[in-house]
Each structure stands twice: as structure tokens, then as C-alpha cells.
PDB file of C-alpha atoms in Angstrom:
ATOM      1  CA  UNK A   1      -5.500  -6.581 -36.180  1.00 48.00           C
ATOM      2  CA  UNK A   2      -3.803  -4.386 -33.630  1.00 65.00           C
ATOM      3  CA  UNK A   3      -2.750  -0.856 -34.554  1.00 72.00           C
ATOM      4  CA  UNK A   4       0.561  -1.235 -32.735  1.00 61.00           C
ATOM      5  CA  UNK A   5       2.128  -2.800 -29.649  1.00 64.00           C
ATOM      6  CA  UNK A   6       3.680  -1.211 -26.600  1.00 65.00           C
ATOM      7  CA  UNK A   7       5.488  -2.828 -23.674  1.00 57.00           C
ATOM      8  CA  UNK A   8       5.438  -1.583 -20.117  1.00 55.00           C
ATOM      9  CA  UNK A   9       6.764  -2.738 -16.775  1.00 52.00           C
ATOM     10  CA  UNK A  10       4.429  -3.425 -13.860  1.00 51.00           C
ATOM     11  CA  UNK A  11       5.477  -3.990 -10.276  1.00 47.00           C
ATOM     12  CA  UNK A  12       4.690  -7.462  -9.063  1.00 41.00           C
ATOM     13  CA  UNK A  13       1.991  -7.581  -6.390  1.00 39.00           C
ATOM     14  CA  UNK A  14       4.418  -9.133  -3.887  1.00 41.00           C
ATOM     15  CA  UNK A  15       7.184  -6.619  -4.484  1.00 40.00           C
ATOM     16  CA  UNK A  16       6.570  -4.797  -1.218  1.00 43.00           C
ATOM     17  CA  UNK A  17       7.894  -7.873   0.592  1.00 40.00           C
ATOM     18  CA  UNK A  18      11.310  -7.417  -0.931  1.00 44.00           C
ATOM     19  CA  UNK A  19      13.925  -4.689  -0.800  1.00 48.00           C
ATOM     20  CA  UNK A  20      14.197  -4.769  -4.582  1.00 47.00           C
ATOM     21  CA  UNK A  21      10.855  -4.548  -6.443  1.00 51.00           C
ATOM     22  CA  UNK A  22      10.102  -7.233  -8.997  1.00 51.00           C
ATOM     23  CA  UNK A  23       8.592  -6.324 -12.352  1.00 53.00           C
ATOM     24  CA  UNK A  24       6.634  -8.144 -14.994  1.00 57.00           C
ATOM     25  CA  UNK A  25       6.468  -7.206 -18.661  1.00 68.00           C
ATOM     26  CA  UNK A  26       3.038  -6.596 -20.143  1.00 72.00           C
ATOM     27  CA  UNK A  27       2.363  -6.164 -23.842  1.00 83.00           C
ATOM     28  CA  UNK A  28      -0.326  -3.607 -24.619  1.00 90.00           C
ATOM     29  CA  UNK A  29      -2.008  -3.773 -28.010  1.00 95.00           C
ATOM     30  CA  UNK A  30      -3.728  -0.754 -29.537  1.00 97.00           C
ATOM     31  CA  UNK A  31      -6.983  -1.402 -31.408  1.00 97.00           C
ATOM     32  CA  UNK A  32      -9.765   0.474 -33.134  1.00 96.00           C
ATOM     33  CA  UNK A  33     -13.110   0.376 -31.351  1.00 97.00           C
ATOM     34  CA  UNK A  34     -15.060  -2.848 -31.741  1.00 96.00           C
ATOM     35  CA  UNK A  35     -18.809  -2.379 -31.269  1.00 95.00           C
ATOM     36  CA  UNK A  36     -19.345  -6.119 -30.858  1.00 94.00           C
ATOM     37  CA  UNK A  37     -16.955  -6.593 -27.937  1.00 95.00           C
ATOM     38  CA  UNK A  38     -16.193  -3.225 -26.346  1.00 97.00           C
ATOM     39  CA  UNK A  39     -19.550  -1.799 -25.227  1.00 98.00           C
ATOM     40  CA  UNK A  40     -19.618  -2.955 -21.602  1.00 97.00           C
ATOM     41  CA  UNK A  41     -15.989  -2.057 -20.905  1.00 98.00           C
ATOM     42  CA  UNK A  42     -16.328   1.381 -22.521  1.00 98.00           C
ATOM     43  CA  UNK A  43     -19.488   2.089 -20.530  1.00 98.00           C
ATOM     44  CA  UNK A  44     -17.758   1.055 -17.292  1.00 98.00           C
ATOM     45  CA  UNK A  45     -14.839   3.356 -18.048  1.00 98.00           C
ATOM     46  CA  UNK A  46     -17.250   6.211 -18.834  1.00 98.00           C
ATOM     47  CA  UNK A  47     -19.035   5.586 -15.538  1.00 98.00           C
ATOM     48  CA  UNK A  48     -15.644   5.771 -13.833  1.00 97.00           C
ATOM     49  CA  UNK A  49     -14.802   8.984 -15.672  1.00 98.00           C
ATOM     50  CA  UNK A  50     -17.959  10.791 -14.536  1.00 98.00           C
ATOM     51  CA  UNK A  51     -17.938   9.393 -11.022  1.00 96.00           C
ATOM     52  CA  UNK A  52     -21.084   9.721  -8.931  1.00 96.00           C
ATOM     53  CA  UNK A  53     -22.702  11.910 -11.599  1.00 98.00           C
ATOM     54  CA  UNK A  54     -22.497   9.231 -14.302  1.00 97.00           C
ATOM     55  CA  UNK A  55     -26.029   7.924 -13.805  1.00 94.00           C
ATOM     56  CA  UNK A  56     -27.622  11.144 -15.030  1.00 95.00           C
ATOM     57  CA  UNK A  57     -25.392  11.501 -18.101  1.00 97.00           C
ATOM     58  CA  UNK A  58     -26.715   8.654 -20.290  1.00 97.00           C
ATOM     59  CA  UNK A  59     -23.370   6.883 -20.458  1.00 98.00           C
ATOM     60  CA  UNK A  60     -25.046   3.963 -22.244  1.00 97.00           C
ATOM     61  CA  UNK A  61     -25.839   6.245 -25.186  1.00 98.00           C
ATOM     62  CA  UNK A  62     -22.406   7.862 -24.940  1.00 98.00           C
ATOM     63  CA  UNK A  63     -20.721   4.458 -25.188  1.00 98.00           C
ATOM     64  CA  UNK A  64     -22.769   3.682 -28.291  1.00 98.00           C
ATOM     65  CA  UNK A  65     -21.728   7.014 -29.787  1.00 98.00           C
ATOM     66  CA  UNK A  66     -18.030   6.360 -29.146  1.00 98.00           C
ATOM     67  CA  UNK A  67     -18.333   2.935 -30.756  1.00 98.00           C
ATOM     68  CA  UNK A  68     -20.174   4.368 -33.765  1.00 97.00           C
ATOM     69  CA  UNK A  69     -16.929   5.917 -35.047  1.00 96.00           C
ATOM     70  CA  UNK A  70     -14.461   3.004 -34.880  1.00 94.00           C
ATOM     71  CA  UNK A  71     -11.714   4.736 -36.852  1.00 94.00           C
ATOM     72  CA  UNK A  72     -11.424   7.723 -34.498  1.00 97.00           C
ATOM     73  CA  UNK A  73      -9.671   6.858 -31.277  1.00 97.00           C
ATOM     74  CA  UNK A  74      -8.046   3.837 -29.718  1.00 98.00           C
ATOM     75  CA  UNK A  75      -8.566   1.090 -27.170  1.00 98.00           C
ATOM     76  CA  UNK A  76      -5.806  -0.738 -25.302  1.00 97.00           C
ATOM     77  CA  UNK A  77      -6.040  -4.469 -24.661  1.00 96.00           C
ATOM     78  CA  UNK A  78      -3.715  -7.217 -23.497  1.00 92.00           C
ATOM     79  CA  UNK A  79      -5.403 -10.388 -24.734  1.00 89.00           C
ATOM     80  CA  UNK A  80      -6.375  -9.828 -28.347  1.00 91.00           C
ATOM     81  CA  UNK A  81      -9.038  -7.838 -30.159  1.00 90.00           C
ATOM     82  CA  UNK A  82     -11.939  -9.719 -28.614  1.00 91.00           C
ATOM     83  CA  UNK A  83     -10.822  -9.014 -25.038  1.00 93.00           C
ATOM     84  CA  UNK A  84     -12.042  -6.071 -22.964  1.00 95.00           C
ATOM     85  CA  UNK A  85     -10.306  -2.679 -23.249  1.00 97.00           C
ATOM     86  CA  UNK A  86      -8.269  -1.460 -20.289  1.00 97.00           C
ATOM     87  CA  UNK A  87      -8.170   2.107 -21.649  1.00 98.00           C
ATOM     88  CA  UNK A  88      -9.597   4.210 -24.426  1.00 98.00           C
ATOM     89  CA  UNK A  89      -9.298   7.602 -26.087  1.00 98.00           C
ATOM     90  CA  UNK A  90     -11.876   9.175 -28.385  1.00 98.00           C
ATOM     91  CA  UNK A  91     -13.190  12.568 -29.487  1.00 98.00           C
ATOM     92  CA  UNK A  92     -16.759  13.428 -30.455  1.00 98.00           C
ATOM     93  CA  UNK A  93     -18.018  16.421 -32.425  1.00 98.00           C
ATOM     94  CA  UNK A  94     -20.528  18.075 -30.105  1.00 98.00           C
ATOM     95  CA  UNK A  95     -22.266  19.986 -32.898  1.00 96.00           C
ATOM     96  CA  UNK A  96     -22.719  16.945 -35.120  1.00 97.00           C
ATOM     97  CA  UNK A  97     -24.189  14.891 -32.278  1.00 97.00           C
ATOM     98  CA  UNK A  98     -26.130  17.618 -30.490  1.00 95.00           C
ATOM     99  CA  UNK A  99     -29.386  15.664 -30.855  1.00 96.00           C
ATOM    100  CA  UNK A 100     -27.963  12.638 -29.066  1.00 97.00           C
ATOM    101  CA  UNK A 101     -29.337  12.306 -25.536  1.00 97.00           C
ATOM    102  CA  UNK A 102     -25.886  11.837 -24.034  1.00 97.00           C
ATOM    103  CA  UNK A 103     -24.425  14.920 -25.732  1.00 98.00           C
ATOM    104  CA  UNK A 104     -27.443  17.008 -24.721  1.00 97.00           C
ATOM    105  CA  UNK A 105     -26.977  15.902 -21.115  1.00 97.00           C
ATOM    106  CA  UNK A 106     -23.230  16.523 -21.189  1.00 98.00           C
ATOM    107  CA  UNK A 107     -23.507  19.998 -22.713  1.00 98.00           C
ATOM    108  CA  UNK A 108     -26.007  21.007 -20.027  1.00 98.00           C
ATOM    109  CA  UNK A 109     -23.762  19.478 -17.377  1.00 98.00           C
ATOM    110  CA  UNK A 110     -20.589  21.155 -18.652  1.00 98.00           C
ATOM    111  CA  UNK A 111     -22.258  24.558 -18.914  1.00 98.00           C
ATOM    112  CA  UNK A 112     -23.693  24.225 -15.417  1.00 98.00           C
ATOM    113  CA  UNK A 113     -20.329  23.259 -13.931  1.00 98.00           C
ATOM    114  CA  UNK A 114     -18.479  26.025 -15.774  1.00 98.00           C
ATOM    115  CA  UNK A 115     -20.555  28.620 -13.917  1.00 97.00           C
ATOM    116  CA  UNK A 116     -17.973  28.291 -11.180  1.00 95.00           C
ATOM    117  CA  UNK A 117     -15.731  30.434 -13.419  1.00 97.00           C
ATOM    118  CA  UNK A 118     -17.498  33.324 -15.155  1.00 98.00           C
ATOM    119  CA  UNK A 119     -14.900  33.721 -17.910  1.00 98.00           C
ATOM    120  CA  UNK A 120     -14.870  29.978 -18.609  1.00 98.00           C
ATOM    121  CA  UNK A 121     -18.667  29.844 -18.712  1.00 98.00           C
ATOM    122  CA  UNK A 122     -18.869  32.786 -21.093  1.00 98.00           C
ATOM    123  CA  UNK A 123     -16.268  31.271 -23.426  1.00 98.00           C
ATOM    124  CA  UNK A 124     -17.998  27.892 -23.465  1.00 98.00           C
ATOM    125  CA  UNK A 125     -21.413  29.429 -24.035  1.00 98.00           C
ATOM    126  CA  UNK A 126     -20.063  31.468 -26.941  1.00 97.00           C
ATOM    127  CA  UNK A 127     -18.233  28.698 -28.770  1.00 97.00           C
ATOM    128  CA  UNK A 128     -21.045  26.182 -28.282  1.00 97.00           C
ATOM    129  CA  UNK A 129     -23.503  28.630 -29.870  1.00 95.00           C
ATOM    130  CA  UNK A 130     -21.201  29.644 -32.717  1.00 96.00           C
ATOM    131  CA  UNK A 131     -21.857  27.516 -35.843  1.00 92.00           C
ATOM    132  CA  UNK A 132     -18.352  28.376 -37.092  1.00 94.00           C
ATOM    133  CA  UNK A 133     -16.762  26.691 -34.071  1.00 96.00           C
ATOM    134  CA  UNK A 134     -16.299  22.952 -34.226  1.00 97.00           C
ATOM    135  CA  UNK A 135     -16.024  21.729 -30.644  1.00 98.00           C
ATOM    136  CA  UNK A 136     -14.636  18.288 -29.832  1.00 98.00           C
ATOM    137  CA  UNK A 137     -15.312  16.412 -26.610  1.00 98.00           C
ATOM    138  CA  UNK A 138     -12.215  14.410 -25.655  1.00 98.00           C
ATOM    139  CA  UNK A 139     -12.949  11.281 -23.633  1.00 98.00           C
ATOM    140  CA  UNK A 140     -10.025   9.380 -22.165  1.00 98.00           C
ATOM    141  CA  UNK A 141     -10.116   6.906 -19.295  1.00 98.00           C
ATOM    142  CA  UNK A 142      -8.236   3.836 -18.131  1.00 98.00           C
ATOM    143  CA  UNK A 143      -8.077   1.337 -15.316  1.00 96.00           C
ATOM    144  CA  UNK A 144      -6.247   2.600 -12.266  1.00 89.00           C
ATOM    145  CA  UNK A 145      -3.196   0.346 -12.744  1.00 87.00           C
ATOM    146  CA  UNK A 146      -2.535   1.316 -16.354  1.00 93.00           C
ATOM    147  CA  UNK A 147       0.825   3.116 -16.740  1.00 94.00           C
ATOM    148  CA  UNK A 148       0.754   6.622 -18.135  1.00 96.00           C
ATOM    149  CA  UNK A 149       3.367   5.939 -20.900  1.00 96.00           C
ATOM    150  CA  UNK A 150       0.613   4.161 -22.869  1.00 96.00           C
ATOM    151  CA  UNK A 151      -1.190   7.493 -23.279  1.00 97.00           C
ATOM    152  CA  UNK A 152       1.158   9.444 -25.642  1.00 98.00           C
ATOM    153  CA  UNK A 153       0.915   6.845 -28.446  1.00 97.00           C
ATOM    154  CA  UNK A 154      -2.866   7.111 -28.291  1.00 98.00           C
ATOM    155  CA  UNK A 155      -2.704  10.861 -28.845  1.00 98.00           C
ATOM    156  CA  UNK A 156      -0.224  10.486 -31.695  1.00 98.00           C
ATOM    157  CA  UNK A 157      -2.527   8.000 -33.394  1.00 98.00           C
ATOM    158  CA  UNK A 158      -5.496  10.300 -32.791  1.00 98.00           C
ATOM    159  CA  UNK A 159      -3.677  13.108 -34.599  1.00 98.00           C
ATOM    160  CA  UNK A 160      -3.170  10.891 -37.640  1.00 98.00           C
ATOM    161  CA  UNK A 161      -6.786   9.708 -37.555  1.00 98.00           C
ATOM    162  CA  UNK A 162      -8.137  13.250 -37.350  1.00 98.00           C
ATOM    163  CA  UNK A 163      -5.918  14.341 -40.243  1.00 97.00           C
ATOM    164  CA  UNK A 164      -7.158  11.460 -42.407  1.00 97.00           C
ATOM    165  CA  UNK A 165     -10.770  12.167 -41.470  1.00 97.00           C
ATOM    166  CA  UNK A 166     -10.474  15.849 -42.382  1.00 97.00           C
ATOM    167  CA  UNK A 167      -8.957  14.913 -45.734  1.00 97.00           C
ATOM    168  CA  UNK A 168     -12.064  12.779 -46.314  1.00 96.00           C
ATOM    169  CA  UNK A 169     -14.275  15.794 -45.475  1.00 96.00           C
ATOM    170  CA  UNK A 170     -15.469  14.238 -42.246  1.00 97.00           C
ATOM    171  CA  UNK A 171     -16.420  16.622 -39.394  1.00 96.00           C
ATOM    172  CA  UNK A 172     -13.274  16.454 -37.307  1.00 98.00           C
ATOM    173  CA  UNK A 173     -11.642  19.807 -38.118  1.00 97.00           C
ATOM    174  CA  UNK A 174     -11.975  21.115 -34.595  1.00 98.00           C
ATOM    175  CA  UNK A 175     -11.615  24.651 -33.315  1.00 98.00           C
ATOM    176  CA  UNK A 176     -11.658  23.799 -29.609  1.00 98.00           C
ATOM    177  CA  UNK A 177     -11.387  20.661 -27.511  1.00 98.00           C
ATOM    178  CA  UNK A 178     -13.104  20.092 -24.174  1.00 98.00           C
ATOM    179  CA  UNK A 179     -11.328  17.663 -21.839  1.00 98.00           C
ATOM    180  CA  UNK A 180     -13.155  16.081 -18.903  1.00 98.00           C
ATOM    181  CA  UNK A 181     -11.234  14.292 -16.168  1.00 98.00           C
ATOM    182  CA  UNK A 182     -11.088  13.551 -12.449  1.00 97.00           C
ATOM    183  CA  UNK A 183      -9.164  14.691  -9.395  1.00 97.00           C
ATOM    184  CA  UNK A 184      -9.045  13.804  -5.720  1.00 94.00           C
ATOM    185  CA  UNK A 185      -8.571  16.054  -2.727  1.00 93.00           C
ATOM    186  CA  UNK A 186      -6.592  15.497   0.447  1.00 90.00           C
ATOM    187  CA  UNK A 187      -6.936  17.541   3.616  1.00 86.00           C
ATOM    188  CA  UNK A 188      -3.712  18.740   5.288  1.00 86.00           C
ATOM    189  CA  UNK A 189      -4.266  16.028   7.900  1.00 84.00           C
ATOM    190  CA  UNK A 190      -4.604  13.339   5.213  1.00 82.00           C
ATOM    191  CA  UNK A 191      -1.473  14.586   3.457  1.00 85.00           C
ATOM    192  CA  UNK A 192       0.441  14.585   6.727  1.00 85.00           C
ATOM    193  CA  UNK A 193      -0.754  11.100   7.597  1.00 81.00           C
ATOM    194  CA  UNK A 194       0.252   9.836   4.165  1.00 76.00           C
ATOM    195  CA  UNK A 195       3.717  11.392   4.450  1.00 79.00           C
ATOM    196  CA  UNK A 196       4.205   9.992   7.954  1.00 84.00           C
ATOM    197  CA  UNK A 197       3.171   6.502   6.894  1.00 80.00           C
ATOM    198  CA  UNK A 198       5.624   6.595   4.001  1.00 72.00           C
ATOM    199  CA  UNK A 199       8.452   7.785   6.225  1.00 79.00           C
ATOM    200  CA  UNK A 200       7.741   5.092   8.797  1.00 78.00           C
ATOM    201  CA  UNK A 201       7.714   2.407   6.132  1.00 70.00           C
ATOM    202  CA  UNK A 202      11.148   3.546   5.013  1.00 59.00           C
ATOM    203  CA  UNK A 203      10.152   3.602   1.380  1.00 49.00           C
ATOM    204  CA  UNK A 204       7.592   5.124  -0.918  1.00 48.00           C
ATOM    205  CA  UNK A 205       4.268   3.438  -1.369  1.00 44.00           C
ATOM    206  CA  UNK A 206       3.731   1.305  -4.473  1.00 44.00           C
ATOM    207  CA  UNK A 207       1.336   3.940  -5.795  1.00 43.00           C
ATOM    208  CA  UNK A 208       3.919   6.667  -5.265  1.00 45.00           C
ATOM    209  CA  UNK A 209       6.616   4.610  -7.008  1.00 44.00           C
ATOM    210  CA  UNK A 210       4.330   4.107  -9.960  1.00 42.00           C
ATOM    211  CA  UNK A 211       3.685   7.816 -10.159  1.00 46.00           C
ATOM    212  CA  UNK A 212       7.398   8.537 -10.008  1.00 46.00           C
ATOM    213  CA  UNK A 213       8.166   6.165 -12.867  1.00 41.00           C
ATOM    214  CA  UNK A 214       5.408   7.830 -14.850  1.00 44.00           C
ATOM    215  CA  UNK A 215       6.897  11.277 -14.525  1.00 44.00           C
ATOM    216  CA  UNK A 216       4.923  12.671 -11.604  1.00 44.00           C
ATOM    217  CA  UNK A 217       6.801  14.222  -8.702  1.00 45.00           C
ATOM    218  CA  UNK A 218       6.303  13.480  -5.015  1.00 53.00           C
ATOM    219  CA  UNK A 219       5.667  17.148  -4.182  1.00 61.00           C
ATOM    220  CA  UNK A 220       2.610  18.001  -2.143  1.00 73.00           C
ATOM    221  CA  UNK A 221      -0.030  19.982  -3.967  1.00 80.00           C
ATOM    222  CA  UNK A 222      -0.401  23.552  -2.668  1.00 81.00           C
ATOM    223  CA  UNK A 223      -4.208  23.221  -2.723  1.00 85.00           C
ATOM    224  CA  UNK A 224      -4.464  19.553  -1.814  1.00 89.00           C
ATOM    225  CA  UNK A 225      -5.832  18.647  -5.263  1.00 93.00           C
ATOM    226  CA  UNK A 226      -4.230  15.765  -7.178  1.00 93.00           C
ATOM    227  CA  UNK A 227      -4.972  14.327 -10.628  1.00 95.00           C
ATOM    228  CA  UNK A 228      -5.922  10.701 -11.053  1.00 96.00           C
ATOM    229  CA  UNK A 229      -4.042  10.892 -14.350  1.00 96.00           C
ATOM    230  CA  UNK A 230      -0.638  12.660 -14.376  1.00 96.00           C
ATOM    231  CA  UNK A 231      -1.016  13.711 -18.032  1.00 98.00           C
ATOM    232  CA  UNK A 232      -3.818  16.089 -17.013  1.00 98.00           C
ATOM    233  CA  UNK A 233      -1.232  18.430 -15.534  1.00 97.00           C
ATOM    234  CA  UNK A 234       0.432  18.725 -18.945  1.00 98.00           C
ATOM    235  CA  UNK A 235      -2.908  19.161 -20.736  1.00 98.00           C
ATOM    236  CA  UNK A 236      -3.796  21.933 -18.287  1.00 98.00           C
ATOM    237  CA  UNK A 237      -0.764  23.940 -19.436  1.00 98.00           C
ATOM    238  CA  UNK A 238      -2.311  24.165 -22.923  1.00 98.00           C
ATOM    239  CA  UNK A 239      -5.780  25.109 -21.685  1.00 98.00           C
ATOM    240  CA  UNK A 240      -7.234  28.570 -22.149  1.00 98.00           C
ATOM    241  CA  UNK A 241      -9.584  27.773 -19.256  1.00 98.00           C
ATOM    242  CA  UNK A 242      -9.417  25.200 -16.478  1.00 97.00           C
ATOM    243  CA  UNK A 243     -11.797  24.374 -13.650  1.00 97.00           C
ATOM    244  CA  UNK A 244     -12.129  21.905 -10.776  1.00 97.00           C
ATOM    245  CA  UNK A 245     -15.799  21.351  -9.974  1.00 97.00           C
ATOM    246  CA  UNK A 246     -17.748  19.423  -7.310  1.00 96.00           C
ATOM    247  CA  UNK A 247     -19.867  16.470  -8.321  1.00 97.00           C
ATOM    248  CA  UNK A 248     -23.591  17.122  -8.123  1.00 97.00           C
ATOM    249  CA  UNK A 249     -24.261  13.832  -6.345  1.00 95.00           C
ATOM    250  CA  UNK A 250     -21.292  13.897  -3.980  1.00 92.00           C
ATOM    251  CA  UNK A 251     -22.193  12.983  -0.429  1.00 88.00           C
ATOM    252  CA  UNK A 252     -21.289  15.381   2.402  1.00 86.00           C
ATOM    253  CA  UNK A 253     -17.991  14.417   3.971  1.00 78.00           C
ATOM    254  CA  UNK A 254     -16.844  14.407   7.576  1.00 72.00           C
ATOM    255  CA  UNK A 255     -14.021  12.936   9.627  1.00 70.00           C
ATOM    256  CA  UNK A 256     -15.612   9.489   9.356  1.00 71.00           C
ATOM    257  CA  UNK A 257     -16.041   9.520   5.562  1.00 76.00           C
ATOM    258  CA  UNK A 258     -14.544   6.551   3.749  1.00 76.00           C
ATOM    259  CA  UNK A 259     -12.614   6.750   0.482  1.00 81.00           C
ATOM    260  CA  UNK A 260     -11.203   9.630  -1.490  1.00 88.00           C
ATOM    261  CA  UNK A 261     -12.853  13.017  -1.841  1.00 91.00           C
ATOM    262  CA  UNK A 262     -13.223  13.195  -5.623  1.00 96.00           C
ATOM    263  CA  UNK A 263     -14.209  15.968  -8.024  1.00 97.00           C
ATOM    264  CA  UNK A 264     -14.365  16.671 -11.742  1.00 98.00           C
ATOM    265  CA  UNK A 265     -12.069  18.691 -13.965  1.00 98.00           C
ATOM    266  CA  UNK A 266     -12.836  20.667 -17.129  1.00 98.00           C
ATOM    267  CA  UNK A 267     -10.234  22.028 -19.556  1.00 98.00           C
ATOM    268  CA  UNK A 268     -10.758  24.000 -22.773  1.00 98.00           C
ATOM    269  CA  UNK A 269      -7.865  23.678 -25.231  1.00 98.00           C
ATOM    270  CA  UNK A 270      -7.548  25.327 -28.667  1.00 98.00           C
ATOM    271  CA  UNK A 271      -7.467  22.463 -31.150  1.00 98.00           C
ATOM    272  CA  UNK A 272      -4.441  23.988 -32.873  1.00 98.00           C
ATOM    273  CA  UNK A 273      -2.443  23.039 -29.749  1.00 98.00           C
ATOM    274  CA  UNK A 274      -3.153  19.312 -30.044  1.00 98.00           C
ATOM    275  CA  UNK A 275      -0.041  18.490 -32.079  1.00 98.00           C
ATOM    276  CA  UNK A 276       2.266  20.194 -29.593  1.00 98.00           C
ATOM    277  CA  UNK A 277       0.357  18.659 -26.692  1.00 98.00           C
ATOM    278  CA  UNK A 278       0.917  15.178 -28.115  1.00 98.00           C
ATOM    279  CA  UNK A 279       4.627  15.920 -28.515  1.00 98.00           C
ATOM    280  CA  UNK A 280       4.945  17.122 -24.913  1.00 98.00           C
ATOM    281  CA  UNK A 281       3.123  14.082 -23.559  1.00 98.00           C
ATOM    282  CA  UNK A 282       5.552  11.874 -25.446  1.00 97.00           C
ATOM    283  CA  UNK A 283       8.545  13.762 -24.037  1.00 97.00           C
ATOM    284  CA  UNK A 284       7.324  13.831 -20.434  1.00 97.00           C
ATOM    285  CA  UNK A 285       5.882  10.336 -20.117  1.00 96.00           C
ATOM    286  CA  UNK A 286       8.411   8.092 -21.767  1.00 91.00           C
ATOM    287  CA  UNK A 287       8.527   4.377 -20.896  1.00 83.00           C
ATOM    288  CA  UNK A 288      11.125   3.368 -18.280  1.00 75.00           C
ATOM    289  CA  UNK A 289      14.526   2.972 -19.878  1.00 67.00           C
ATOM    290  CA  UNK A 290      13.746   5.463 -22.673  1.00 65.00           C
ATOM    291  CA  UNK A 291      14.356   8.577 -20.611  1.00 53.00           C
TER     292      UNK A 291
END
């Protein structure tokens, strides 16, 4: 049985042929994790989340761990409970699962990447060693065409699930939350080319329109770094530490390189801020027509 239903508008794939874009309605259902049906989709989304570094992070074991706690977190599907998830949100207690091969790999990875910021690295090292600190690893990923307004309901449901779990004396009373996400980088030349192409077309690209409807502005980033997920910019505002880091297995790039220049993102958020964070996400990323 689905947890709840949400409706969102998607642009039709042929809408760029018309002056007025066409939309289709899609119903998104929110489900608990289903270990029988969700493994392959969750692993694929985890591989997407960690990019070219995924192979060394035991994402198969991480997917199993996510699915082992079906009542914490949410998947989004469009064709019933037995279909594949298009998105998911979960949180894992790093201390409880510190013997799991995937958590061991991720803790080493996170600590290594945080060395790019001395203060961040020191804070992470301290809280991960402190037995009084309960540190949660937030994992959230979705297919590229999923609209951002589906994300706030997932966080609201997560708040309720964590509250219920704590009342049952389960280990989800977190002190800090670590968020891992992705960004892409554009050179000034790539930004200029993108802007020129949009101006010549006389209208914004479909991707840009989607971002606009999801609450993201068209402004150019001062450092050329852009989030894959617009909500990350709101999460960053609640973070005590924030870092963009290069992937370990990224290939050297030159003028002939194909595809986006991607990187990882780490954010450390006091868990006490999660309720306010969920509220802000709901305010900023409302479905079209609700603003």
C-alpha cells in the first residue's frame, strides 16, 4: 500500500516543437522500501549518486543495508509497489553499522575527501570518534527527470518515521547528519556557449524551464559549480560545513572531453535542524499551481 500520492506536471517530449509547451500529469506514489523488488533500482541510484567512485564503495552492500530498514525512508514509484523506484530517501546510523563493509568504505572515503577543508575534517573526525554522537548518513537520489517538488514530502515523512523510531528506542536519535550529493562544473566558455545557444533559440532550454518551475533561478554560478539537485542549495544553508570534492577516479579533462565535469558534495548538518530544513524545502519547492 502506498504511503501517499503526489501529482506533478511533466513537459511532453515534443513540446519544443510548439510555442506553448504541452504537459502530462504523472501520479507519484510513495512507498516503504521493498527488499524483494527494489534492490537493483536502489543500487543503480546509489551508483549514480557516487559517480565514477561508486565501484570502490560496495554499493551492493549499501543497497542491502538501505533495504534492511524498510520503515525508515521512502521510495517513489509510478506503477505500483512492485515497480522500480524512480527516487529514494533514507538515513543510516553510521555507528550502528560501522562493521558493514559499505559503511567502512564510506567513512574512509568521506574522511579522505574532507581533508580538502581542515576544519571540516577535524569536525568529522571528532564526531565520528565520539560515542555520544549519533551520526546519520542521508542518502537521497532520483532519476534525472524527476521533479524536485516530490522531495519535500519525503523529508516530512522521514521526520515522522524518525520520531516513531526514537519512541520505540531504535537508534535514530541523531546528533549530526552527513549529506552526500553531486554537482557539475562549467567553464566560462561552456557557460557562455550555453547562454548563447539559449538566446539564439529564443527560449530557454527544456532543462532550464524544468529548473525554473522547480524553484531554481537562471543565474550563472559565480564559481561555475551547479547542483544536480536544486534542494542541495537549501540544505547547504543549514550545514555547519560544506565541501565540493573531486572524484578519485575522474579522468583528466581537456577541450575534447565529452560530457559534464562532475564532482561530489559533502554537507554536515546538525540533526536538530532537520525539522526546519524540511519546512523550508516545502516552502521553496512547491508543486506548480501551489505557489
